[in-house]
Amino acid sequence: MTNAIKQNQVCYRTFHLDQPWSLESYEKIGGYKIWKSVVAGEIKPDFIIQSIKDSMLMGRGGAGFPTGLKMGFVNRDKPGQKYLVCNSDESEPGTSKDRFILSKNPHQLIEGMAIAAYTMGATVAYNYMRGEFMHEFNQCEKALQEAKEAGLIGHHVLGSKISIQIHNLIGAGAYIVGEETAMLESLEGKRAMPRYKPPFPANYGLYGKPTTVNNTESLASIPVILEKGAEWFKSLGTEKSGGTKIFSVSGHVAKPGVFELPLGTSFKDLLKLCGGIRNNRGCKAVIPGGSSMKVVPGKTMLGAEMSYEGMKAVNSAIGSGGVIVMDDCTCMVHALTCIVKFYRDESCGQCTPCREGTGWLHEMLLDILSGKGKVEDVDRLVDVANKIEGRTICAFGEAVAWPVQSFIEHFRDEFVYFCRNGESMISGTKNGK
Amino acid sequence: MSEYQLDQSVLKKIDQWAKKFPKEQPRSAVIKSLRFIQDHYGWLSDRQLDALAKHLNIPAIQVYEVASFYSMYHRKPVGRYTIGICDSISCMLCGSHDLMHYIENKLGVKPGETTKDGLFTLEEVECLAACTKAPVLLINGKDYYENMDPKSVDDLLEKLSQGDS
Ligand SMILES: Cc1cc2nc3c(=O)[nH]c(=O)nc-3n(C[C@H](O)[C@H](O)[C@H](O)COP(=O)(O)O)c2cc1C
Ligand code: FES
């Protein structure tokens, strides 16, 4: 039953309050309690790392790497400067979730960043927001000011020996900044071009110093996990996917929206929360984790569960939690062209397969849309995608290859039809871009 | 001829921002400094980039390569208001292409162009992370207008035009 699903238990837990972004509201629900215990020496770094590991929190930025494991990569006792970076770039098409943590619950993010920074032995942390997030940036600045005035952040936190400086930053427009090493380049004031790995940021990060990059939702989950216990968090989800995940559901649903739900919630229930497909139409296809993830036929999704293993079972992934829903009037050729255009525009241009390949893909799709496509083009699209995949410095290559491969795998007929007939199989589709 | 100087108010903001980074990393401040300059002057001219390089004490190329990489910088004059229309997937599924055509017709300009009165520059922008409120418009790179349709576009353009007089 849909109304039995508990929402907003972790990152969005202040949202029911008046002025959820204020220090007063955050403290009312027990905010900063954990940070105070950490500062008082009652909670030790080893315990924090173990708890996050036990909670099974996986990176919520898209790659799903276990957060606790990552926390242990930087040796806190090694002398020298270290950095924590919060990735608030939120640029994956279909994804709109971190934005609300930043604007409505910034203190929880600050607390999470402080705990994570302290645990890895970093005294400086940056929260890098995408360039358009001026409102969110202002909200974070206000919250940071409040936290500093309360002595929670800064030199000698609450009179202790601990120092943590947090800085809010804002970018200037580039999807690739969201890739963690590109973000480090951008923090250094350079073009956001991903770095070769290894060395990994834990060894050679910002200004060459050990650095951890975590997504906003991952960091904001930390205080709640430590307050309520790893077991509590883990048990919200499934055996293999601990806790909650924020899903932003967009596209052809009656009531698009953002929902923080237990992992393992069925897609059917999520769809119910969104009022179903709009105009009572059928569910043709869903991209469950932001436009970089593989598309899944609607019928398959209706039997699937929103968890890491559940999405793997349908050959896709939770990714960033950006759930893009397409009804049965959607022309898949147009939809893919729109997705590919994004990657063409946003390729940083560093790796040839990506820079050239995204252009080829887009040109071929434009040819198909304008009636100049040949049936062989369908296989050629897959061929180009296959040749980008795995041949780039960062995962941007996969991010464009996966949609192309999966759209054609599941909806080949539509692509072939368009090439043969010079028009969409879906009636009423205009020759858009 | 005296050397070109950036406005004092802008330099103050830049210096304040640079404090977020280690002293020996002035380059880190470039990204936001260019936005301070753009907010003040409307766009980024070569002599402003040169002046910024000088102020931060870094080679000019390090400023130019940033200015040409990130999409929010304007290297040419733009209208008083930039209107960005998101044309990524969620907005496209919710009719952003029709909305773009509507605005193109209404203003008589294509993306990248500015209206003759210098009021509006139309832009195609990529996903703005407001996908559940598609289609989305972004004014001047910071103000979001969500769930847009022709009627709300009319109202918005009307409001902006009047705000100008
Ligand atoms: C092309 C590309 C874009 C990305 N964009 C984002 C983003 O906008 N936000 C984000 O948190 N992670 C993004 N990531 C993932 C980051 O590289 C990194 O895995 C993540 O920030 C780590 O945090 P997490 O472990 O908490 O998820 C992107 C990765 C790639 C390859
Ligand atoms: S697709 Fe338009 S805001 Fe995300």
Coordinates of C-alpha atoms and ligand atoms in Angstrom, one line a residue, chain A residues 58-67 70 85-92 97-98 175-181 183 194 197 213-219 292 320 343 394-399, ligand 1:
Chain A
M58 CA 26.6 3.5 -1.2
G59 CA 27.7 6.7 -2.9
R60 CA 24.6 8.5 -4.0
G61 CA 26.3 10.5 -6.8
G62 CA 25.9 7.8 -9.4
A63 CA 28.7 5.2 -9.1
G64 CA 27.4 3.6 -6.0
F65 CA 30.8 3.0 -4.4
P66 CA 30.5 2.1 -0.7
T67 CA 30.9 5.3 1.3
K70 CA 36.0 5.2 0.7
V85 CA 35.0 17.8 -1.3
C86 CA 31.2 17.7 -1.4
N87 CA 30.0 17.1 -5.0
S88 CA 26.9 19.3 -5.3
D89 CA 27.2 19.6 -9.1
E90 CA 23.9 17.8 -9.7
S91 CA 24.0 17.9 -13.5
E92 CA 22.9 14.5 -14.6
K97 CA 17.5 15.9 -5.4
D98 CA 20.7 17.4 -3.9
Y175 CA 28.3 18.9 -16.7
I176 CA 31.7 17.3 -16.5
V177 CA 32.5 19.2 -13.3
G178 CA 30.4 16.4 -11.6
E179 CA 33.1 13.8 -12.4
E180 CA 35.2 13.8 -9.3
T181 CA 38.7 14.5 -10.7
M183 CA 35.8 18.8 -10.0
P194 CA 39.0 14.6 -15.8
K197 CA 43.4 7.4 -12.4
V213 CA 34.9 13.5 -3.0
N214 CA 31.4 12.5 -1.9
N215 CA 28.0 13.3 -3.2
T216 CA 25.7 15.7 -1.2
E217 CA 23.2 13.0 -0.4
S218 CA 25.9 10.6 0.8
L219 CA 27.4 13.2 3.2
S292 CA 23.5 8.0 -18.4
S320 CA 21.7 9.2 -9.3
Y343 CA 26.6 14.5 -24.3
C394 CA 36.4 9.0 -17.3
A395 CA 33.0 7.3 -17.3
F396 CA 31.5 9.9 -19.6
G397 CA 32.2 7.5 -22.4
E398 CA 29.9 4.9 -20.8
A399 CA 27.4 7.7 -20.0
Ligands
LIG1 C1 30.4 12.4 -16.4 C2 30.2 12.3 -14.9 C3 29.3 13.2 -14.3 C4 29.1 13.1 -12.9 N1 28.3 13.9 -12.3 C5 28.1 13.9 -10.9 C6 27.3 14.8 -10.3 O1 26.7 15.7 -10.9 N2 27.2 14.7 -8.9 C7 27.8 13.7 -8.2 O2 27.7 13.6 -7.0 N3 28.6 12.8 -8.8 C8 28.7 12.8 -10.2 N4 29.5 11.9 -10.8 C9 30.2 10.9 -10.0 C10 31.5 11.4 -9.3 O3 32.5 11.1 -10.2 C11 31.8 10.6 -8.0 O4 31.7 9.2 -8.3 C12 30.9 11.0 -6.9 O5 30.8 12.4 -6.7 C13 31.4 10.3 -5.6 O6 30.5 10.5 -4.5 P1 29.7 9.3 -3.9 O7 30.6 8.2 -3.7 O8 29.2 9.9 -2.7 O9 28.6 9.0 -4.9 C14 29.7 12.0 -12.2 C15 30.6 11.1 -12.8 C16 30.8 11.2 -14.2 C17 31.6 10.2 -14.9

